[in-house]
PDB file of C-alpha atoms in Angstrom:
ATOM      1  CA  ASP Q   1       0.000   0.000   0.000  1.00 70.00           C
ATOM      2  CA  VAL Q   2       1.155   3.496  -0.810  1.00 68.00           C
ATOM      3  CA  LYS Q   3       1.938   5.531   2.237  1.00 92.00           C
ATOM      4  CA  VAL Q   4       1.979   9.324   2.256  1.00 96.00           C
ATOM      5  CA  THR Q   5       3.149  10.649   5.590  1.00 97.00           C
ATOM      6  CA  GLN Q   6       2.742  14.207   6.788  1.00 96.00           C
ATOM      7  CA  SER Q   7       5.040  15.068   9.639  1.00 90.00           C
ATOM      8  CA  SER Q   8       2.483  16.730  11.928  1.00 92.00           C
ATOM      9  CA  ARG Q   9      -1.241  16.184  12.512  1.00 94.00           C
ATOM     10  CA  TYR Q  10      -1.685  19.457  14.375  1.00 96.00           C
ATOM     11  CA  LEU Q  11       0.461  22.561  14.364  1.00 97.00           C
ATOM     12  CA  VAL Q  12       0.045  25.918  16.103  1.00 98.00           C
ATOM     13  CA  LYS Q  13       2.205  28.811  14.954  1.00 97.00           C
ATOM     14  CA  ARG Q  14       2.329  32.535  15.528  1.00 98.00           C
ATOM     15  CA  THR Q  15       1.780  35.231  12.920  1.00 98.00           C
ATOM     16  CA  GLY Q  16       4.997  36.030  11.096  1.00 97.00           C
ATOM     17  CA  GLU Q  17       6.703  32.702  11.797  1.00 97.00           C
ATOM     18  CA  LYS Q  18       8.263  30.662   9.007  1.00 97.00           C
ATOM     19  CA  VAL Q  19       6.468  27.321   8.858  1.00 97.00           C
ATOM     20  CA  PHE Q  20       7.579  24.088   7.217  1.00 97.00           C
ATOM     21  CA  LEU Q  21       5.116  21.295   6.393  1.00 98.00           C
ATOM     22  CA  GLU Q  22       6.786  18.058   5.384  1.00 97.00           C
ATOM     23  CA  CYS Q  23       5.439  15.233   3.277  1.00 97.00           C
ATOM     24  CA  VAL Q  24       7.081  11.916   2.416  1.00 98.00           C
ATOM     25  CA  GLN Q  25       5.825   9.176   0.098  1.00 97.00           C
ATOM     26  CA  ASP Q  26       7.240   5.683  -0.111  1.00 95.00           C
ATOM     27  CA  MET Q  27       6.194   4.553  -3.597  1.00 91.00           C
ATOM     28  CA  ASP Q  28       8.631   6.359  -5.863  1.00 92.00           C
ATOM     29  CA  HIS Q  29       5.863   8.551  -7.306  1.00 92.00           C
ATOM     30  CA  GLU Q  30       6.866  11.268  -9.717  1.00 91.00           C
ATOM     31  CA  ASN Q  31       4.059  13.699  -8.916  1.00 91.00           C
ATOM     32  CA  MET Q  32       3.433  15.356  -5.575  1.00 94.00           C
ATOM     33  CA  PHE Q  33       0.837  17.946  -4.617  1.00 95.00           C
ATOM     34  CA  TRP Q  34      -0.086  20.319  -1.813  1.00 97.00           C
ATOM     35  CA  TYR Q  35      -3.739  21.234  -1.288  1.00 97.00           C
ATOM     36  CA  ARG Q  36      -5.456  23.238   1.376  1.00 97.00           C
ATOM     37  CA  GLN Q  37      -8.983  22.443   2.496  1.00 96.00           C
ATOM     38  CA  ASP Q  38     -11.372  24.991   3.947  1.00 94.00           C
ATOM     39  CA  PRO Q  39     -15.070  24.619   4.815  1.00 88.00           C
ATOM     40  CA  GLY Q  40     -17.272  25.559   1.887  1.00 84.00           C
ATOM     41  CA  LEU Q  41     -14.313  25.867  -0.482  1.00 87.00           C
ATOM     42  CA  GLY Q  42     -13.313  22.246  -0.946  1.00 89.00           C
ATOM     43  CA  LEU Q  43      -9.708  21.464  -1.824  1.00 93.00           C
ATOM     44  CA  ARG Q  44      -7.604  24.052  -3.604  1.00 94.00           C
ATOM     45  CA  LEU Q  45      -4.237  23.322  -5.179  1.00 94.00           C
ATOM     46  CA  ILE Q  46      -1.333  25.361  -3.842  1.00 97.00           C
ATOM     47  CA  TYR Q  47       1.691  23.868  -5.644  1.00 96.00           C
ATOM     48  CA  PHE Q  48       2.664  20.652  -7.320  1.00 93.00           C
ATOM     49  CA  SER Q  49       5.857  19.002  -8.486  1.00 93.00           C
ATOM     50  CA  TYR Q  50       6.347  16.480 -11.287  1.00 89.00           C
ATOM     51  CA  ASP Q  51      10.030  15.762 -10.683  1.00 89.00           C
ATOM     52  CA  VAL Q  52      12.886  16.518  -8.329  1.00 92.00           C
ATOM     53  CA  LYS Q  53      13.597  20.256  -8.183  1.00 91.00           C
ATOM     54  CA  MET Q  54      10.632  20.945 -10.487  1.00 91.00           C
ATOM     55  CA  LYS Q  55       7.609  22.863  -9.241  1.00 93.00           C
ATOM     56  CA  GLU Q  56       4.521  24.474 -10.683  1.00 92.00           C
ATOM     57  CA  LYS Q  57       2.089  26.943  -9.150  1.00 94.00           C
ATOM     58  CA  GLY Q  58      -1.415  25.794  -8.493  1.00 93.00           C
ATOM     59  CA  ASP Q  59      -4.498  27.950  -8.050  1.00 92.00           C
ATOM     60  CA  ILE Q  60      -3.526  29.695  -4.801  1.00 96.00           C
ATOM     61  CA  PRO Q  61       0.301  29.915  -4.508  1.00 97.00           C
ATOM     62  CA  GLU Q  62       0.477  33.354  -2.905  1.00 96.00           C
ATOM     63  CA  GLY Q  63       2.187  33.285   0.476  1.00 96.00           C
ATOM     64  CA  TYR Q  64       3.606  29.783  -0.080  1.00 98.00           C
ATOM     65  CA  SER Q  65       6.697  28.200  -1.552  1.00 97.00           C
ATOM     66  CA  VAL Q  66       7.780  24.583  -1.962  1.00 98.00           C
ATOM     67  CA  SER Q  67      10.903  22.504  -2.083  1.00 97.00           C
ATOM     68  CA  ARG Q  68      11.563  19.112  -3.644  1.00 97.00           C
ATOM     69  CA  GLU Q  69      15.189  18.133  -3.229  1.00 96.00           C
ATOM     70  CA  LYS Q  70      14.512  14.391  -3.135  1.00 96.00           C
ATOM     71  CA  LYS Q  71      11.918  12.402  -5.039  1.00 96.00           C
ATOM     72  CA  GLU Q  72      10.162  11.129  -1.927  1.00 97.00           C
ATOM     73  CA  ARG Q  73       9.906  14.431  -0.070  1.00 97.00           C
ATOM     74  CA  PHE Q  74       7.859  17.540  -0.846  1.00 98.00           C
ATOM     75  CA  SER Q  75       7.897  20.456   1.579  1.00 98.00           C
ATOM     76  CA  LEU Q  76       5.454  23.348   1.815  1.00 98.00           C
ATOM     77  CA  ILE Q  77       6.824  26.570   3.259  1.00 98.00           C
ATOM     78  CA  LEU Q  78       4.866  29.474   4.653  1.00 97.00           C
ATOM     79  CA  GLU Q  79       7.407  32.288   4.504  1.00 94.00           C
ATOM     80  CA  SER Q  80       5.567  34.484   7.023  1.00 97.00           C
ATOM     81  CA  ALA Q  81       2.497  32.809   8.445  1.00 97.00           C
ATOM     82  CA  SER Q  82      -0.724  34.782   8.591  1.00 98.00           C
ATOM     83  CA  THR Q  83      -4.056  34.034  10.229  1.00 98.00           C
ATOM     84  CA  ASN Q  84      -5.734  33.498   6.836  1.00 97.00           C
ATOM     85  CA  GLN Q  85      -3.430  30.526   6.329  1.00 98.00           C
ATOM     86  CA  THR Q  86      -5.143  28.673   9.163  1.00 98.00           C
ATOM     87  CA  SER Q  87      -6.395  25.582   7.363  1.00 97.00           C
ATOM     88  CA  MET Q  88      -6.113  21.836   6.794  1.00 97.00           C
ATOM     89  CA  TYR Q  89      -3.168  21.078   4.506  1.00 98.00           C
ATOM     90  CA  LEU Q  90      -3.216  17.871   2.485  1.00 97.00           C
ATOM     91  CA  CYS Q  91      -0.283  16.344   0.643  1.00 97.00           C
ATOM     92  CA  ALA Q  92      -0.807  13.839  -2.160  1.00 95.00           C
ATOM     93  CA  SER Q  93       1.253  11.850  -4.633  1.00 94.00           C
ATOM     94  CA  SER Q  94       0.653   9.965  -7.863  1.00 90.00           C
ATOM     95  CA  PRO Q  95       2.728   8.007 -10.360  1.00 87.00           C
ATOM     96  CA  TYR Q  96       3.382   9.175 -13.903  1.00 77.00           C
ATOM     97  CA  ARG Q  97       1.396   6.954 -16.274  1.00 66.00           C
ATOM     98  CA  GLY Q  98       1.855   8.718 -19.573  1.00 66.00           C
ATOM     99  CA  LEU Q  99      -0.047  11.617 -21.003  1.00 61.00           C
ATOM    100  CA  SER Q 100      -3.459  10.152 -20.158  1.00 59.00           C
ATOM    101  CA  TYR Q 101      -2.867  11.030 -16.502  1.00 65.00           C
ATOM    102  CA  ASN Q 102      -5.309   8.358 -15.347  1.00 73.00           C
ATOM    103  CA  SER Q 103      -3.775   7.873 -11.930  1.00 84.00           C
ATOM    104  CA  PRO Q 104      -5.530   8.408  -8.625  1.00 89.00           C
ATOM    105  CA  LEU Q 105      -3.966  10.573  -5.962  1.00 92.00           C
ATOM    106  CA  HIS Q 106      -2.807   9.060  -2.687  1.00 94.00           C
ATOM    107  CA  PHE Q 107      -3.327  11.432   0.219  1.00 96.00           C
ATOM    108  CA  GLY Q 108      -1.709  11.851   3.600  1.00 97.00           C
ATOM    109  CA  ASN Q 109      -3.874  12.356   6.677  1.00 95.00           C
ATOM    110  CA  GLY Q 110      -3.417  16.108   6.652  1.00 96.00           C
ATOM    111  CA  THR Q 111      -1.905  18.747   8.907  1.00 97.00           C
ATOM    112  CA  ARG Q 112      -4.299  21.067  10.665  1.00 97.00           C
ATOM    113  CA  LEU Q 113      -2.440  24.348  11.001  1.00 98.00           C
ATOM    114  CA  THR Q 114      -3.601  27.132  13.271  1.00 98.00           C
ATOM    115  CA  VAL Q 115      -1.935  30.536  13.003  1.00 98.00           C
ATOM    116  CA  THR Q 116      -2.585  32.835  15.954  1.00 97.00           C
TER     117      THR Q 116
ATOM    118  CA  SER E   1     -11.458  28.174  -9.494  1.00 34.00           C
ATOM    119  CA  GLN E   2     -13.829  25.350  -8.688  1.00 39.00           C
ATOM    120  CA  GLN E   3     -14.283  22.871 -11.520  1.00 55.00           C
ATOM    121  CA  GLY E   4     -16.583  20.387  -9.872  1.00 66.00           C
ATOM    122  CA  GLU E   5     -19.771  21.290  -8.095  1.00 78.00           C
ATOM    123  CA  GLU E   6     -21.421  18.590  -6.010  1.00 83.00           C
ATOM    124  CA  ASP E   7     -25.096  18.332  -5.332  1.00 84.00           C
ATOM    125  CA  PRO E   8     -26.548  18.032  -2.755  1.00 90.00           C
ATOM    126  CA  GLN E   9     -24.213  19.671  -0.244  1.00 90.00           C
ATOM    127  CA  ALA E  10     -25.544  17.350   2.458  1.00 94.00           C
ATOM    128  CA  LEU E  11     -27.505  14.105   2.356  1.00 95.00           C
ATOM    129  CA  SER E  12     -29.019  12.213   5.274  1.00 96.00           C
ATOM    130  CA  ILE E  13     -30.425   8.700   4.810  1.00 96.00           C
ATOM    131  CA  GLN E  14     -31.204   5.495   6.691  1.00 97.00           C
ATOM    132  CA  GLU E  15     -29.059   2.403   6.557  1.00 97.00           C
ATOM    133  CA  GLY E  16     -30.037   0.202   3.641  1.00 97.00           C
ATOM    134  CA  GLU E  17     -31.171   3.076   1.438  1.00 97.00           C
ATOM    135  CA  ASN E  18     -29.344   4.177  -1.686  1.00 97.00           C
ATOM    136  CA  ALA E  19     -27.401   7.443  -1.798  1.00 97.00           C
ATOM    137  CA  THR E  20     -26.952   9.438  -4.991  1.00 96.00           C
ATOM    138  CA  MET E  21     -24.567  12.359  -5.332  1.00 95.00           C
ATOM    139  CA  ASN E  22     -24.131  14.497  -8.420  1.00 95.00           C
ATOM    140  CA  CYS E  23     -21.203  16.439  -9.788  1.00 94.00           C
ATOM    141  CA  SER E  24     -21.067  19.024 -12.553  1.00 94.00           C
ATOM    142  CA  TYR E  25     -17.971  20.459 -14.173  1.00 93.00           C
ATOM    143  CA  LYS E  26     -17.175  23.194 -16.662  1.00 90.00           C
ATOM    144  CA  THR E  27     -14.324  22.267 -18.996  1.00 88.00           C
ATOM    145  CA  SER E  28     -13.411  19.224 -21.066  1.00 88.00           C
ATOM    146  CA  ILE E  29     -11.926  16.502 -18.946  1.00 88.00           C
ATOM    147  CA  ASN E  30      -9.544  13.595 -19.288  1.00 87.00           C
ATOM    148  CA  ASN E  31     -11.076  11.664 -16.424  1.00 90.00           C
ATOM    149  CA  LEU E  32     -13.304  12.155 -13.390  1.00 93.00           C
ATOM    150  CA  GLN E  33     -12.597  10.625 -10.008  1.00 94.00           C
ATOM    151  CA  TRP E  34     -14.545  10.223  -6.787  1.00 96.00           C
ATOM    152  CA  TYR E  35     -12.950  10.354  -3.347  1.00 97.00           C
ATOM    153  CA  ARG E  36     -14.163   9.785   0.179  1.00 97.00           C
ATOM    154  CA  GLN E  37     -12.994  11.615   3.288  1.00 96.00           C
ATOM    155  CA  ASN E  38     -13.729  10.462   6.789  1.00 95.00           C
ATOM    156  CA  SER E  39     -13.870  13.218   9.375  1.00 90.00           C
ATOM    157  CA  GLY E  40     -10.475  14.825   9.964  1.00 84.00           C
ATOM    158  CA  ARG E  41      -8.607  12.430   7.674  1.00 89.00           C
ATOM    159  CA  GLY E  42      -7.115  12.456   4.197  1.00 92.00           C
ATOM    160  CA  LEU E  43      -9.010  11.566   1.055  1.00 95.00           C
ATOM    161  CA  VAL E  44      -9.281   8.020  -0.223  1.00 96.00           C
ATOM    162  CA  HIS E  45      -9.717   7.253  -3.904  1.00 96.00           C
ATOM    163  CA  LEU E  46     -12.920   5.358  -4.736  1.00 97.00           C
ATOM    164  CA  ILE E  47     -13.270   5.132  -8.496  1.00 96.00           C
ATOM    165  CA  LEU E  48     -11.984   6.684 -11.731  1.00 94.00           C
ATOM    166  CA  ILE E  49     -13.987   6.982 -14.932  1.00 95.00           C
ATOM    167  CA  ARG E  50     -12.351   8.009 -18.205  1.00 91.00           C
ATOM    168  CA  SER E  51     -13.919  10.548 -20.519  1.00 91.00           C
ATOM    169  CA  ASN E  52     -14.755   7.838 -23.073  1.00 93.00           C
ATOM    170  CA  GLU E  53     -16.593   5.694 -20.500  1.00 95.00           C
ATOM    171  CA  ARG E  54     -20.232   6.121 -19.537  1.00 97.00           C
ATOM    172  CA  GLU E  55     -20.624   3.874 -16.518  1.00 97.00           C
ATOM    173  CA  LYS E  56     -18.412   2.072 -14.066  1.00 97.00           C
ATOM    174  CA  HIS E  57     -19.050  -0.218 -11.104  1.00 96.00           C
ATOM    175  CA  SER E  58     -16.984  -1.102  -8.063  1.00 95.00           C
ATOM    176  CA  GLY E  59     -18.668  -3.155  -5.359  1.00 96.00           C
ATOM    177  CA  ARG E  60     -21.631  -1.104  -4.081  1.00 97.00           C
ATOM    178  CA  LEU E  61     -20.523   1.945  -6.069  1.00 97.00           C
ATOM    179  CA  ARG E  62     -21.849   2.916  -9.468  1.00 98.00           C
ATOM    180  CA  VAL E  63     -20.554   5.964 -11.313  1.00 98.00           C
ATOM    181  CA  THR E  64     -21.999   7.455 -14.472  1.00 97.00           C
ATOM    182  CA  LEU E  65     -20.508  10.110 -16.691  1.00 97.00           C
ATOM    183  CA  ASP E  66     -22.341  12.268 -19.229  1.00 96.00           C
ATOM    184  CA  THR E  67     -19.775  14.397 -21.050  1.00 95.00           C
ATOM    185  CA  SER E  68     -22.457  16.132 -23.131  1.00 95.00           C
ATOM    186  CA  LYS E  69     -23.983  17.496 -19.917  1.00 95.00           C
ATOM    187  CA  LYS E  70     -20.630  17.743 -18.137  1.00 95.00           C
ATOM    188  CA  SER E  71     -21.962  15.816 -15.198  1.00 95.00           C
ATOM    189  CA  SER E  72     -21.375  12.666 -13.186  1.00 96.00           C
ATOM    190  CA  SER E  73     -23.228  10.815 -10.489  1.00 97.00           C
ATOM    191  CA  LEU E  74     -22.094   8.488  -7.709  1.00 97.00           C
ATOM    192  CA  LEU E  75     -24.578   5.918  -6.440  1.00 98.00           C
ATOM    193  CA  ILE E  76     -23.916   4.000  -3.230  1.00 98.00           C
ATOM    194  CA  THR E  77     -26.327   1.099  -2.912  1.00 97.00           C
ATOM    195  CA  ALA E  78     -27.492  -0.489   0.358  1.00 97.00           C
ATOM    196  CA  SER E  79     -25.718   2.149   2.414  1.00 97.00           C
ATOM    197  CA  ARG E  80     -24.151   1.405   5.789  1.00 97.00           C
ATOM    198  CA  ALA E  81     -23.379   3.612   8.771  1.00 97.00           C
ATOM    199  CA  ALA E  82     -19.692   3.216   7.851  1.00 96.00           C
ATOM    200  CA  ASP E  83     -20.380   5.061   4.570  1.00 97.00           C
ATOM    201  CA  THR E  84     -20.851   8.261   6.577  1.00 97.00           C
ATOM    202  CA  ALA E  85     -18.226  10.625   5.135  1.00 97.00           C
ATOM    203  CA  SER E  86     -17.688  13.509   2.727  1.00 96.00           C
ATOM    204  CA  TYR E  87     -17.561  12.621  -0.949  1.00 96.00           C
ATOM    205  CA  PHE E  88     -15.705  14.667  -3.538  1.00 95.00           C
ATOM    206  CA  CYS E  89     -15.567  14.558  -7.278  1.00 95.00           C
ATOM    207  CA  ALA E  90     -12.375  15.671  -8.986  1.00 94.00           C
ATOM    208  CA  THR E  91     -11.418  16.175 -12.596  1.00 91.00           C
ATOM    209  CA  THR E  92      -8.269  16.117 -14.701  1.00 86.00           C
ATOM    210  CA  ASN E  93      -8.500  18.641 -17.496  1.00 80.00           C
ATOM    211  CA  ALA E  94      -8.065  17.464 -21.060  1.00 75.00           C
ATOM    212  CA  GLY E  95      -5.139  18.694 -23.130  1.00 68.00           C
ATOM    213  CA  GLY E  96      -2.168  20.713 -22.022  1.00 60.00           C
ATOM    214  CA  THR E  97       0.332  19.585 -19.442  1.00 61.00           C
ATOM    215  CA  SER E  98      -1.697  18.881 -16.357  1.00 63.00           C
ATOM    216  CA  TYR E  99       0.694  16.382 -14.733  1.00 67.00           C
ATOM    217  CA  GLY E 100      -2.367  14.655 -13.356  1.00 72.00           C
ATOM    218  CA  LYS E 101      -3.355  17.492 -11.068  1.00 81.00           C
ATOM    219  CA  LEU E 102      -6.951  17.296  -9.943  1.00 88.00           C
ATOM    220  CA  THR E 103      -9.513  20.036  -9.471  1.00 89.00           C
ATOM    221  CA  PHE E 104     -11.917  19.221  -6.648  1.00 91.00           C
ATOM    222  CA  GLY E 105     -15.472  20.215  -5.935  1.00 89.00           C
ATOM    223  CA  GLN E 106     -16.776  21.287  -2.550  1.00 90.00           C
ATOM    224  CA  GLY E 107     -18.055  17.868  -1.598  1.00 92.00           C
ATOM    225  CA  THR E 108     -21.239  16.200  -0.379  1.00 94.00           C
ATOM    226  CA  ILE E 109     -21.555  15.312   3.297  1.00 95.00           C
ATOM    227  CA  LEU E 110     -23.312  11.949   3.580  1.00 97.00           C
ATOM    228  CA  THR E 111     -24.780  10.816   6.895  1.00 97.00           C
ATOM    229  CA  VAL E 112     -26.135   7.282   7.140  1.00 97.00           C
ATOM    230  CA  HIS E 113     -28.249   6.644  10.231  1.00 96.00           C
ATOM    231  CA  PRO E 114     -28.238   3.115  11.716  1.00 93.00           C
TER     232      PRO E 114
END
């Protein structure tokens, strides 16, 4: 079974802090994604990566950056946390299966971040 | 921007009844997927239907896809209390370089009463 592990289930940070959310997958997947989930808004894509050191902006990248130095690890960075970044953050991975992109995403259990 | 829109937003039924959730989307898709999320957890993939398929079954799940109406439905038959969860549809856009990224709807909250 694919395992996607997010380093923290709950995190409380102060406004202005630099925050790192870590995600590791154990199935050698090429693609990795960061989503945030808010009530009434569903899941929104922040950033994704299709290879080591490669990254692409999603729908809501402002205030975030990412790092992918190794294939199995994808980090989300909040450069200066703000209260409107309080949310559930979900990491996911998927294998590359050609241009049809018919691969499901495998999700971690999420990190609930509170910024005070 | 939200691609998928689920309907209804919430559904409450008795055990043994069938549950039907609908999803509409706006652009041409490569495939449509359904996911389940138990409270406070990550999403779990249920079923994927390709744009050239019209119906797919998996156990008690039946998914239909109507690309002319840009809509899909998820039917859960003989529901159980353990089916209580949020259900999301998600789409992969056709064409371009999507790298398999999914656009999710807002979800349907299903409650199955014992």
